[in-house]
Structure formats: structure tokens, C-alpha cells
mmCIF file of C-alpha atoms in Angstrom:
data_model
loop_
_atom_site.group_PDB
_atom_site.id
_atom_site.type_symbol
_atom_site.label_atom_id
_atom_site.label_comp_id
_atom_site.label_asym_id
_atom_site.label_seq_id
_atom_site.Cartn_x
_atom_site.Cartn_y
_atom_site.Cartn_z
ATOM 1 C CA MET W 1 -136.644 0.636 125.012
ATOM 2 C CA SER W 2 -139.891 2.089 123.315
ATOM 3 C CA LEU W 3 -144.095 2.421 123.730
ATOM 4 C CA THR W 4 -147.124 1.392 121.021
ATOM 5 C CA THR W 5 -150.070 3.058 121.687
ATOM 6 C CA ALA W 6 -153.048 2.000 120.238
ATOM 7 C CA ARG W 7 -157.459 2.376 120.799
ATOM 8 C CA ILE W 8 -159.758 0.485 121.381
ATOM 9 C CA GLY W 9 -163.064 2.360 121.435
ATOM 10 C CA SER W 10 -161.982 4.748 124.620
ATOM 11 C CA ILE W 11 -158.732 3.395 125.721
ATOM 12 C CA LEU W 12 -155.216 3.539 125.428
ATOM 13 C CA LEU W 13 -153.073 0.793 125.027
ATOM 14 C CA VAL W 14 -150.165 1.451 125.516
ATOM 15 C CA SER W 15 -146.931 -1.512 124.924
ATOM 16 C CA PRO W 16 -144.215 -0.227 126.453
ATOM 17 C CA GLU W 17 -140.882 -1.971 124.627
ATOM 18 C CA GLY W 18 -137.436 -3.224 125.380
ATOM 19 C CA GLN W 19 -136.756 -2.402 129.809
ATOM 20 C CA ILE W 20 -137.221 0.832 131.524
ATOM 21 C CA ASN W 21 -134.743 1.874 133.594
ATOM 22 C CA SER W 22 -132.907 5.376 135.315
ATOM 23 C CA ALA W 23 -131.336 6.142 132.280
ATOM 24 C CA ASN W 24 -134.725 5.992 130.027
ATOM 25 C CA ALA W 25 -137.426 6.268 133.267
ATOM 26 C CA GLY W 26 -138.333 10.355 133.197
ATOM 27 C CA ALA W 27 -138.622 10.774 129.033
ATOM 28 C CA ILE W 28 -140.915 7.776 129.463
ATOM 29 C CA GLU W 29 -142.407 9.158 132.491
ATOM 30 C CA ALA W 30 -142.676 13.212 130.238
ATOM 31 C CA GLU W 31 -144.258 10.663 127.711
ATOM 32 C CA LEU W 32 -146.606 8.803 130.020
ATOM 33 C CA ILE W 33 -147.879 12.278 131.523
ATOM 34 C CA ALA W 34 -148.719 14.134 128.560
ATOM 35 C CA LEU W 35 -150.432 11.669 127.234
ATOM 36 C CA VAL W 36 -152.363 12.145 130.361
ATOM 37 C CA ASP W 37 -151.827 15.563 129.869
ATOM 38 C CA LYS W 38 -153.489 15.130 126.260
ATOM 39 C CA GLY W 39 -156.613 14.325 127.428
ATOM 40 C CA GLU W 40 -156.016 10.202 127.225
ATOM 41 C CA ARG W 41 -158.180 8.850 130.310
ATOM 42 C CA GLN W 42 -158.834 4.685 130.286
ATOM 43 C CA VAL W 43 -155.208 3.720 130.373
ATOM 44 C CA VAL W 44 -153.978 -0.358 129.548
ATOM 45 C CA LEU W 45 -150.402 -0.562 129.406
ATOM 46 C CA ASP W 46 -149.488 -3.861 128.642
ATOM 47 C CA MET W 47 -146.674 -5.649 130.106
ATOM 48 C CA SER W 48 -145.817 -8.369 127.364
ATOM 49 C CA ARG W 49 -143.270 -7.125 125.735
ATOM 50 C CA LEU W 50 -141.364 -6.031 128.302
ATOM 51 C CA ASN W 51 -137.920 -6.570 129.462
ATOM 52 C CA TYR W 52 -137.183 -5.448 133.085
ATOM 53 C CA ILE W 53 -137.542 -2.806 134.841
ATOM 54 C CA SER W 54 -136.231 -0.934 137.657
ATOM 55 C CA SER W 55 -137.279 1.179 141.152
ATOM 56 C CA ALA W 56 -137.074 4.060 138.592
ATOM 57 C CA GLY W 57 -139.279 2.383 136.346
ATOM 58 C CA LEU W 58 -141.666 1.061 139.502
ATOM 59 C CA ARG W 59 -142.107 5.245 140.237
ATOM 60 C CA VAL W 60 -142.961 5.530 136.274
ATOM 61 C CA VAL W 61 -145.837 3.062 136.907
ATOM 62 C CA LEU W 62 -147.395 4.948 139.859
ATOM 63 C CA VAL W 63 -147.373 8.084 139.087
ATOM 64 C CA LEU W 64 -148.766 7.347 136.076
ATOM 65 C CA ALA W 65 -151.433 6.021 137.610
ATOM 66 C CA LYS W 66 -152.098 9.079 140.166
ATOM 67 C CA ARG W 67 -151.565 11.335 138.516
ATOM 68 C CA LEU W 68 -155.176 9.665 135.790
ATOM 69 C CA LYS W 69 -156.308 9.273 138.863
ATOM 70 C CA GLN W 70 -156.088 13.141 139.952
ATOM 71 C CA GLN W 71 -158.385 12.608 136.388
ATOM 72 C CA GLN W 72 -160.796 10.090 137.417
ATOM 73 C CA GLY W 73 -158.895 7.900 135.339
ATOM 74 C CA SER W 74 -158.473 4.269 135.594
ATOM 75 C CA LEU W 75 -155.090 1.949 135.021
ATOM 76 C CA VAL W 76 -154.428 -1.534 134.529
ATOM 77 C CA LEU W 77 -151.745 -3.576 133.598
ATOM 78 C CA CYS W 78 -152.191 -6.434 132.018
ATOM 79 C CA ASP W 79 -149.241 -9.395 129.894
ATOM 80 C CA MET W 80 -146.451 -9.434 132.836
ATOM 81 C CA PRO W 81 -143.604 -12.186 132.515
ATOM 82 C CA SER W 82 -143.004 -13.717 135.893
ATOM 83 C CA HIS W 83 -139.702 -12.319 135.979
ATOM 84 C CA VAL W 84 -141.399 -8.823 135.616
ATOM 85 C CA ARG W 85 -144.782 -9.504 137.976
ATOM 86 C CA GLU W 86 -142.069 -10.095 140.784
ATOM 87 C CA VAL W 87 -140.638 -6.946 140.618
ATOM 88 C CA PHE W 88 -144.351 -5.001 140.582
ATOM 89 C CA ASP W 89 -144.491 -8.347 144.446
ATOM 90 C CA VAL W 90 -141.584 -7.389 146.408
ATOM 91 C CA SER W 91 -142.083 -3.499 145.953
ATOM 92 C CA GLY W 92 -145.822 -4.643 146.951
ATOM 93 C CA PHE W 93 -146.689 -2.641 143.608
ATOM 94 C CA LEU W 94 -148.856 -5.829 143.045
ATOM 95 C CA VAL W 95 -151.380 -4.388 146.237
ATOM 96 C CA ILE W 96 -151.843 -0.920 145.084
ATOM 97 C CA LEU W 97 -152.769 -1.219 141.129
ATOM 98 C CA THR W 98 -155.125 -2.893 139.236
ATOM 99 C CA VAL W 99 -153.135 -6.140 137.389
ATOM 100 C CA THR W 100 -155.178 -8.605 134.554
ATOM 101 C CA ASP W 101 -152.612 -11.320 133.847
ATOM 102 C CA THR W 102 -154.652 -10.853 129.898
ATOM 103 C CA ARG W 103 -155.345 -7.981 128.185
ATOM 104 C CA GLU W 104 -158.777 -8.645 126.869
ATOM 105 C CA GLN W 105 -159.401 -8.903 130.682
ATOM 106 C CA ALA W 106 -157.936 -5.299 131.240
ATOM 107 C CA ILE W 107 -159.915 -4.064 128.570
ATOM 108 C CA ALA W 108 -163.007 -5.563 130.419
ATOM 109 C CA ARG W 109 -162.345 -4.289 133.251
ATOM 110 C CA LEU W 110 -162.006 -0.494 132.696
ATOM 111 C CA THR W 111 -164.715 -0.779 129.836
ATOM 112 C CA SER W 112 -167.260 -2.487 132.977
ATOM 113 C CA ALA W 113 -165.788 0.552 135.510
#
């Protein structure tokens, strides 16, 4: 599992690659929360290279969303493969998180907010 980051204006683009599961969720959560603690407020999570996400991974995304909201920030998820999107759908997370089909839509969502 790896996280790559890129900056697009004031937006931080984070791209997880591989799997988010119980074995690595704690480390990933710590890395993401550290970004928020350093001042990131607008985050796009590009899921296009994510092969698998477990319930522990879903918790990481939820914790990130809550931390950003507490800091008056925003999180948008984009480019979910169909099998990952299904996990978010079954868990009910598609209703409570902002999800777009493309990276461009996600960036537009944050720049218009």
C-alpha cells in the first residue's frame, strides 16, 4: 500500500494504491490525519488505483472526513473502481460522503465550495 500526494492549487490530491485493510489501516490513518494536522483543508481522495478496501479502510476514510469537517475542511472521493464503489454503497457511505466519478469533478466540487 502506498499513498502519493500532489497539489492542485489549495487542494491536496491523495492517491492510495493497493489495499487498505486491517493490517495497514492504522498507519494510513495516521499519515492522512497528519496531513490535516499540518493544515490541509481541501482533500481529494483519488481511489482509481485502490484494489481493495476493508471495513478498517472504510473507517479510515470516515475518520479523515470527520477530522476535515471539524477543521472546516472538505473531502471528496473520486474515480472509484466498481468493486470499491460497491463496498462504499453497501456500507451506506455513498450517502454520507461526497463522491464524484472523475478527478476533474472532485476538484470542481471543492473549488466551487
